[in-house]
XYZ file of C-alpha atoms in Angstrom:
537
model
C -18.708 -124.309 -32.987
C -22.194 -126.175 -32.815
C -22.519 -125.121 -29.253
C -22.033 -121.321 -30.001
C -24.272 -121.661 -32.859
C -27.415 -122.799 -30.646
C -27.933 -119.304 -29.893
C -28.842 -118.668 -33.709
C -31.574 -119.793 -35.558
C -30.661 -122.635 -37.835
C -32.413 -121.763 -41.059
C -32.130 -123.953 -44.291
C -35.694 -122.317 -45.442
C -36.153 -118.673 -45.884
C -39.690 -118.439 -45.353
C -40.034 -119.968 -42.736
C -38.994 -117.076 -40.301
C -41.737 -114.393 -42.437
C -44.435 -114.801 -40.028
C -41.942 -113.573 -36.980
C -43.859 -109.824 -35.174
C -42.064 -106.950 -36.102
C -39.092 -108.828 -39.000
C -39.465 -106.724 -42.004
C -36.233 -108.612 -43.895
C -33.289 -110.846 -42.807
C -29.553 -110.947 -43.581
C -27.633 -114.031 -44.575
C -24.233 -114.580 -42.943
C -21.969 -117.080 -43.996
C -20.449 -119.110 -41.168
C -19.068 -121.868 -43.071
C -21.456 -125.330 -43.653
C -24.553 -123.511 -41.608
C -26.419 -120.389 -42.676
C -27.237 -118.066 -40.038
C -30.404 -115.340 -40.645
C -29.469 -112.545 -38.250
C -32.516 -109.834 -37.617
C -31.570 -106.501 -38.606
C -34.704 -105.411 -36.941
C -37.940 -103.780 -37.832
C -38.592 -100.510 -39.949
C -38.313 -97.397 -38.227
C -41.021 -95.110 -39.034
C -43.656 -98.528 -38.745
C -42.222 -99.202 -35.096
C -43.361 -95.878 -33.974
C -46.411 -94.870 -32.172
C -49.539 -92.502 -33.247
C -48.299 -89.691 -30.791
C -44.760 -90.006 -32.103
C -45.486 -89.652 -35.793
C -48.163 -86.676 -34.991
C -44.961 -85.299 -33.051
C -42.986 -85.781 -35.805
C -44.810 -83.908 -38.513
C -45.246 -81.107 -36.413
C -41.719 -80.329 -35.818
C -40.945 -80.874 -39.801
C -43.834 -78.436 -40.338
C -42.641 -75.674 -38.026
C -39.297 -76.306 -39.214
C -40.581 -75.325 -42.690
C -42.350 -72.093 -41.369
C -39.352 -70.969 -39.627
C -37.479 -71.130 -42.979
C -39.953 -69.134 -44.807
C -40.172 -66.807 -42.465
C -36.379 -65.988 -42.381
C -36.411 -65.822 -46.099
C -39.208 -63.434 -45.686
C -37.553 -61.395 -43.392
C -34.635 -61.345 -45.625
C -36.077 -60.175 -48.303
C -37.397 -56.880 -46.404
C -34.693 -56.088 -44.999
C -32.870 -55.611 -48.456
C -35.991 -54.009 -49.770
C -36.831 -51.731 -46.727
C -35.598 -48.232 -46.908
C -33.088 -47.526 -43.877
C -32.789 -44.480 -42.124
C -29.581 -43.539 -43.835
C -31.953 -44.285 -46.970
C -34.691 -41.911 -46.146
C -32.194 -39.339 -45.120
C -30.056 -39.060 -48.351
C -26.456 -37.799 -48.573
C -26.152 -34.110 -49.530
C -23.438 -35.553 -51.642
C -25.407 -38.041 -53.556
C -24.941 -37.653 -57.548
C -28.560 -39.717 -57.768
C -30.422 -36.628 -55.910
C -32.640 -34.531 -57.971
C -32.609 -30.751 -57.286
C -36.237 -30.877 -56.896
C -36.243 -33.138 -54.031
C -33.414 -31.068 -51.718
C -34.859 -27.442 -50.166
C -31.633 -24.835 -50.845
C -33.432 -21.942 -49.643
C -31.437 -20.155 -47.001
C -33.887 -21.021 -44.040
C -33.418 -24.852 -45.151
C -30.045 -24.411 -44.881
C -29.554 -22.581 -41.788
C -31.906 -24.855 -40.085
C -30.215 -28.039 -41.450
C -27.135 -26.394 -40.248
C -28.595 -25.591 -36.997
C -29.704 -29.302 -36.693
C -26.269 -30.773 -37.888
C -24.313 -28.563 -35.149
C -26.852 -29.521 -32.167
C -25.753 -33.430 -32.921
C -22.922 -35.276 -31.854
C -22.760 -37.564 -34.427
C -19.479 -39.672 -32.837
C -22.236 -40.777 -30.431
C -23.949 -44.108 -30.992
C -27.781 -43.098 -30.973
C -28.828 -47.104 -29.932
C -26.361 -45.900 -26.864
C -26.850 -42.743 -25.492
C -29.538 -40.878 -28.209
C -29.716 -37.366 -25.969
C -26.215 -37.000 -26.316
C -26.531 -38.119 -30.090
C -28.997 -35.834 -31.056
C -28.023 -32.789 -28.240
C -24.458 -33.007 -27.155
C -23.209 -30.599 -29.728
C -25.826 -27.835 -28.655
C -24.711 -28.912 -25.014
C -21.115 -28.085 -25.337
C -21.754 -25.037 -27.354
C -24.287 -23.583 -24.692
C -22.991 -23.995 -21.396
C -25.374 -22.853 -18.366
C -24.902 -18.872 -17.823
C -23.982 -17.980 -14.587
C -26.537 -17.370 -11.882
C -29.065 -19.708 -14.356
C -30.245 -22.847 -12.725
C -31.275 -24.499 -15.951
C -30.503 -23.424 -19.734
C -32.434 -24.822 -22.965
C -33.081 -23.996 -26.176
C -36.365 -21.910 -25.428
C -34.768 -20.010 -22.428
C -31.698 -19.146 -25.197
C -34.449 -18.110 -27.371
C -35.846 -15.970 -24.891
C -32.596 -14.753 -23.873
C -32.210 -13.904 -28.092
C -35.902 -12.270 -28.300
C -34.922 -9.838 -25.240
C -31.812 -8.220 -27.539
C -34.680 -7.743 -29.780
C -36.963 -6.286 -27.574
C -33.876 -4.002 -26.235
C -33.118 -2.847 -29.680
C -36.429 -1.743 -30.163
C -37.133 0.310 -26.981
C -33.637 1.752 -27.307
C -34.084 2.416 -30.969
C -33.949 6.524 -31.698
C -36.767 5.739 -34.407
C -39.710 7.538 -33.558
C -42.573 5.032 -32.095
C -45.791 4.351 -33.657
C -48.380 4.754 -31.072
C -48.048 7.066 -27.564
C -48.658 3.149 -25.635
C -45.084 2.261 -27.249
C -44.009 5.676 -26.155
C -45.099 4.733 -22.575
C -43.310 1.799 -22.808
C -39.771 3.292 -23.655
C -40.604 5.587 -20.801
C -41.031 2.550 -18.611
C -37.998 1.329 -19.723
C -35.809 4.312 -19.296
C -37.060 4.670 -15.741
C -36.252 0.982 -14.989
C -32.431 1.586 -16.259
C -32.203 4.328 -13.941
C -29.741 6.078 -15.521
C -30.029 9.180 -12.923
C -29.399 6.345 -10.055
C -32.840 7.920 -8.611
C -33.822 4.451 -7.052
C -30.579 4.041 -5.158
C -31.328 7.672 -4.074
C -34.124 6.663 -2.929
C -33.048 4.050 -1.190
C -35.862 2.365 1.270
C -37.977 5.260 1.288
C -41.112 3.728 -1.052
C -41.529 0.754 1.310
C -41.118 3.042 4.589
C -43.971 4.835 2.978
C -46.282 1.467 2.410
C -45.048 0.034 5.924
C -46.320 3.720 7.672
C -49.840 3.659 5.764
C -50.401 -0.034 7.371
C -49.814 1.723 10.245
C -46.291 0.685 11.069
C -44.654 -2.787 12.327
C -42.751 -3.929 15.611
C -39.870 -4.012 12.934
C -39.063 -0.272 12.518
C -41.591 1.812 14.099
C -43.912 1.962 17.204
C -47.135 -0.293 16.789
C -49.136 -1.204 19.500
C -51.731 -4.352 19.506
C -53.965 -2.423 21.943
C -56.877 -1.498 19.140
C -55.719 -4.239 16.932
C -58.362 -5.261 14.228
C -57.887 -8.673 12.169
C -60.402 -7.650 9.354
C -58.975 -3.996 9.063
C -55.757 -5.574 8.744
C -56.577 -7.904 6.284
C -58.179 -5.203 4.007
C -55.605 -2.912 4.229
C -52.927 -5.770 2.791
C -55.201 -7.742 0.754
C -57.259 -5.064 -1.134
C -55.614 -1.693 -0.736
C -51.753 -3.696 -1.421
C -53.034 -6.462 -3.062
C -51.432 -8.889 -1.294
C -51.250 -12.668 -1.321
C -51.475 -13.196 2.370
C -53.777 -15.621 4.135
C -55.842 -16.992 0.930
C -56.049 -16.481 -2.458
C -59.592 -14.811 -4.007
C -60.509 -13.073 -7.458
C -62.730 -12.980 -10.151
C -62.536 -15.568 -12.887
C -64.565 -17.864 -15.352
C -66.997 -19.743 -13.942
C -65.653 -23.998 -14.264
C -69.451 -24.721 -14.566
C -70.516 -22.015 -16.562
C -67.875 -20.578 -18.917
C -70.157 -17.365 -19.907
C -70.288 -16.739 -16.495
C -67.471 -15.063 -14.284
C -67.874 -15.608 -10.447
C -65.900 -14.518 -7.434
C -63.534 -17.518 -6.308
C -61.728 -18.278 -3.082
C -58.921 -20.881 -2.471
C -55.895 -21.604 -0.027
C -52.667 -19.251 -0.103
C -50.627 -17.134 2.043
C -46.945 -18.928 1.717
C -43.754 -17.129 0.264
C -42.059 -20.371 -0.398
C -42.875 -22.227 -3.393
C -44.015 -25.532 -2.205
C -45.214 -26.153 1.640
C -42.910 -28.850 1.830
C -40.315 -25.960 2.423
C -42.022 -25.638 5.701
C -42.664 -28.813 6.706
C -40.066 -31.319 5.478
C -36.850 -30.993 7.820
C -34.439 -31.555 4.959
C -35.893 -27.956 3.503
C -34.370 -26.314 6.826
C -31.356 -25.047 5.025
C -34.130 -22.925 2.856
C -36.486 -22.079 5.395
C -33.302 -20.358 7.427
C -32.538 -18.599 4.413
C -36.000 -17.186 4.609
C -35.677 -15.733 8.069
C -32.181 -14.610 6.975
C -33.901 -12.714 3.906
C -36.603 -11.236 5.824
C -34.123 -10.258 8.868
C -31.601 -8.354 6.590
C -34.819 -6.268 4.372
C -36.174 -5.526 8.407
C -32.696 -4.007 9.044
C -32.429 -2.205 5.738
C -35.733 -0.428 6.652
C -34.391 0.383 10.038
C -34.651 -2.202 12.341
C -32.665 -3.297 15.236
C -31.045 -6.432 14.109
C -31.789 -9.012 17.106
C -35.361 -7.934 17.607
C -35.889 -7.819 13.542
C -35.035 -11.705 13.761
C -37.405 -12.725 16.143
C -39.966 -10.626 14.081
C -38.665 -12.535 10.932
C -39.193 -15.979 13.243
C -42.387 -14.817 13.585
C -43.871 -14.202 10.849
C -41.875 -17.902 9.143
C -43.713 -19.543 12.107
C -47.551 -17.725 10.982
C -46.520 -19.182 7.538
C -45.455 -22.723 8.523
C -49.464 -23.236 10.230
C -50.553 -22.098 7.223
C -48.855 -24.597 5.532
C -49.877 -27.527 7.762
C -53.402 -26.944 6.696
C -52.384 -26.464 2.875
C -53.911 -29.346 0.945
C -50.771 -30.649 -1.145
C -50.688 -30.535 -5.145
C -51.826 -34.759 -5.544
C -54.688 -34.047 -3.332
C -56.123 -31.357 -5.579
C -56.268 -32.946 -9.067
C -59.861 -33.558 -9.069
C -61.735 -29.959 -10.156
C -65.056 -31.228 -9.439
C -64.258 -32.423 -6.050
C -62.172 -28.843 -5.534
C -65.563 -27.032 -6.924
C -67.999 -25.905 -4.131
C -70.706 -23.149 -5.016
C -72.222 -21.155 -2.309
C -73.241 -17.741 -0.968
C -71.100 -15.198 0.772
C -73.263 -15.573 3.723
C -72.465 -19.700 3.558
C -68.312 -18.216 3.824
C -69.209 -16.431 6.505
C -70.122 -19.517 8.455
C -67.519 -21.543 7.490
C -64.692 -19.067 8.072
C -65.419 -16.463 10.651
C -62.686 -14.522 11.138
C -63.812 -11.576 9.735
C -66.941 -10.445 7.713
C -66.514 -11.690 4.327
C -69.425 -9.098 2.941
C -67.455 -6.242 4.425
C -64.340 -7.328 2.761
C -65.683 -7.899 -0.982
C -67.305 -4.609 -0.495
C -64.341 -2.970 0.388
C -62.524 -3.495 -3.258
C -65.869 -3.105 -5.408
C -67.242 -0.075 -3.430
C -64.535 1.502 -5.743
C -66.648 0.435 -8.760
C -70.038 1.597 -7.263
C -71.187 -2.305 -7.325
C -71.639 -3.475 -3.558
C -72.853 -7.018 -3.472
C -75.156 -8.465 -1.206
C -74.643 -11.603 1.358
C -76.304 -14.122 -0.937
C -74.015 -13.490 -3.695
C -72.729 -16.742 -5.348
C -69.247 -17.728 -4.724
C -66.694 -20.576 -5.570
C -64.971 -22.153 -2.743
C -62.010 -24.288 -3.742
C -60.444 -24.844 -0.219
C -63.270 -24.802 2.424
C -61.463 -27.188 4.892
C -58.604 -24.691 4.329
C -60.791 -21.290 5.048
C -62.119 -23.055 7.937
C -58.797 -24.310 10.075
C -57.528 -21.204 9.111
C -60.278 -19.680 11.015
C -59.288 -21.674 13.874
C -55.525 -20.569 13.395
C -56.321 -16.935 13.466
C -58.563 -17.074 16.268
C -55.745 -18.665 18.459
C -52.718 -16.462 17.189
C -54.943 -13.047 17.981
C -56.072 -14.310 21.286
C -52.860 -12.711 22.845
C -50.941 -9.235 21.952
C -47.597 -11.251 20.829
C -49.816 -13.282 18.819
C -51.448 -10.128 17.202
C -48.206 -8.640 16.659
C -47.056 -11.617 14.987
C -49.847 -11.095 12.661
C -49.679 -7.809 11.615
C -45.659 -8.017 11.290
C -47.069 -11.062 8.747
C -49.573 -9.213 6.844
C -47.262 -6.184 6.497
C -44.300 -8.296 5.230
C -46.643 -9.997 2.770
C -47.621 -6.330 1.292
C -43.955 -5.199 1.166
C -42.170 -8.538 -0.516
C -43.448 -7.818 -3.478
C -41.790 -4.394 -4.064
C -38.101 -5.850 -2.855
C -37.047 -6.377 -6.713
C -37.818 -2.391 -7.466
C -35.594 -1.092 -4.558
C -32.019 -0.187 -4.577
C -29.316 -2.830 -4.950
C -29.001 -3.544 -1.067
C -32.529 -5.154 -1.370
C -32.013 -7.013 -4.457
C -28.687 -8.716 -2.639
C -30.531 -9.897 0.257
C -33.071 -11.284 -2.032
C -30.704 -13.380 -3.526
C -30.099 -15.113 -0.347
C -33.309 -16.718 -0.607
C -32.564 -17.283 -4.237
C -29.706 -19.572 -4.065
C -30.924 -21.503 -1.234
C -34.263 -22.315 -3.447
C -32.538 -22.692 -6.995
C -28.832 -23.549 -5.928
C -27.501 -20.367 -7.786
C -26.895 -16.979 -7.342
C -26.241 -14.238 -10.171
C -27.129 -11.042 -10.821
C -28.880 -10.228 -14.319
C -27.713 -7.622 -16.471
C -29.842 -4.857 -15.684
C -30.968 -4.432 -19.386
C -32.430 -7.416 -19.393
C -34.279 -7.142 -16.102
C -35.844 -3.910 -17.280
C -36.864 -5.586 -20.581
C -38.652 -8.279 -18.357
C -40.346 -5.667 -16.241
C -41.446 -3.367 -19.433
C -42.941 -6.452 -21.101
C -44.658 -7.660 -17.897
C -46.277 -3.682 -17.382
C -46.960 -2.988 -21.036
C -46.601 -6.380 -23.311
C -48.886 -5.849 -25.688
C -47.344 -2.306 -26.765
C -43.960 -4.496 -26.617
C -44.963 -7.383 -28.656
C -46.267 -4.695 -31.272
C -42.767 -3.477 -31.667
C -41.127 -7.292 -31.604
C -43.711 -8.098 -34.306
C -42.974 -4.932 -36.357
C -38.732 -5.882 -36.039
C -38.801 -9.562 -36.238
C -41.887 -10.769 -37.847
C -41.550 -10.825 -41.604
C -44.782 -11.089 -43.961
C -43.547 -14.281 -45.547
C -43.871 -16.107 -42.107
C -47.284 -14.581 -41.255
C -48.806 -16.106 -44.329
C -47.348 -19.875 -43.824
C -48.586 -19.551 -40.152
C -51.867 -18.670 -41.499
C -52.169 -21.197 -44.343
C -51.024 -23.789 -41.585
C -53.915 -22.796 -39.368
C -56.565 -22.980 -42.011
C -55.728 -26.453 -43.043
C -55.824 -27.648 -39.312
C -58.966 -25.936 -38.881
C -60.431 -27.540 -42.194
C -58.390 -30.750 -41.004
C -60.425 -30.328 -37.585
C -63.882 -29.500 -38.944
C -63.958 -32.409 -41.397
C -62.928 -34.808 -38.420
C -66.578 -33.904 -36.769
C -68.489 -35.608 -39.500
C -66.877 -39.076 -38.711
C -67.598 -38.853 -35.390
C -69.941 -41.621 -34.300
C -70.415 -40.300 -30.390
C -71.235 -36.750 -31.478
C -74.958 -35.875 -32.461
C -76.116 -33.580 -35.182
C -76.750 -30.685 -32.968
C -73.517 -30.832 -30.829
C -71.680 -31.551 -34.269
C -73.190 -28.150 -35.859
C -72.047 -26.206 -32.181
C -68.743 -27.676 -32.226
C -68.067 -26.450 -36.212
C -69.299 -22.809 -35.543
C -67.274 -22.563 -32.738
C -64.143 -23.656 -34.493
C -64.982 -21.488 -37.371
C -65.465 -18.861 -35.130
C -62.075 -19.037 -33.447
C -60.124 -15.700 -33.984
C -56.610 -16.249 -36.113
C -54.486 -14.023 -34.421
C -51.070 -14.059 -36.355
C -49.302 -11.232 -36.761
C -52.004 -9.144 -34.721
C -51.781 -7.763 -31.270
C -54.621 -6.941 -28.907
C -54.092 -4.419 -25.954
C -55.943 -5.275 -23.074
C -55.373 -3.114 -20.153
C -56.911 -3.348 -16.710
C -57.826 -0.650 -14.060
C -57.066 -1.840 -10.692
C -59.344 -1.002 -7.845
C -58.241 -2.746 -5.217
C -58.308 -6.827 -6.120
C -61.180 -5.770 -8.965
C -60.560 -4.769 -12.252
C -62.284 -2.797 -15.052
C -61.242 -4.383 -18.547
C -60.862 -2.280 -21.243
C -59.024 -3.106 -25.098
C -57.403 -1.456 -28.128
C -56.863 -3.047 -31.532
C -53.146 -2.345 -32.415
C -53.716 -3.226 -35.913
C -56.884 -0.750 -36.545
């Protein structure tokens, strides 16, 4: 027993071990005649280092902060209104009738919104179907339409209102409105005059341009590219080779200026000509030209060869056409020069002769020093090289003339007999993926709107636009204008003179709600003389 106990310190005096380092207290264990002091260790906190103590305090403080934040969030979640609270249930007895709009317009609008939703869908899983699923189910895409949405449906509904106005037996309120009805009835072709005429209108146009190789005797012996371009682009206002016209000067909005840009393509994008993946569309385009050529009296094989030649020229133009992503900086596109400069840039014709072929009808000939804006100088320069190469042979001249004739007649195909319109559907299906025949009255409403839109607009306003809506719209515009002007006063970057000019400009904006102006154009080549008539006077 004594041997085992030698590992413990025998103690008779309790105070003898108080000086031991780290000893805070001892516990006495009875072992018979000998009292053994067993050390329980030092106090835990005093035995920690300074770093450990700091970390422990920091951890406790962090735990306290987290607990406080959780409590705050819990309180806020109970007091903050949810979406269901913000959108009160219609049957809630706690709601005051003063807070609910019960007019017929509000009820109809609420019903429309609810019927367009699919409330069975979890909005967190598929918000589109939750918000629009009901509308999609109730409004399948009509046959022949590549897309369908609320705006296209609204346009379709508005066409029914316009049809009613055009077919109404009521007397019109102006001569212009009566002209719109005459135009519409002509388009409806009740007597089948369009079908009886067949290809005759376009055949006459081709003859005016000296015929072409598809249907008629045409020779390249005395060919003039300049005269051919003037016939196509000015006399027939085609979009061949390039785009041009008069528009507001980007650098001076108070001035109008002649502008020239790239153009000359029939298909919607240059990729249709250049990407092998779009070959189906390009083949459909060749088929379309060939079918029209046959309808105009051409032999099938020869017409297809001519169609391929036309597309060959358009492919060459597509190669030099800049893609959209390279034309986003207007400042880089803008090139101010004189007509004489354009002659040096693209000498495939005399540009002063071309421009004055349009201006001579207005008796306002220009000089070679006239300022113009060119948006695609590289395109026109490359186009000059292409045309020089193509017209160096009789075969190339024939292709070029066929192209210029085609660019002149293709805009009229939709106004010819059914055979021509059916030929156009081949290309439509290839590009859009669908093909369907529009109701004839809808086509005629669209055509009337394009030709005499302001007159048709006046009729629409009278039938569909009511006084209360006009007052609400005018009040909304007044408040927007006032807020817009008030904001000028707090803009630190605007100096006083600019602020004054901005306020004057905002205040002078004309309110056109429920008003309609007729803007007419007298065509003289590509130039237009403008006149205006106020329908409200």
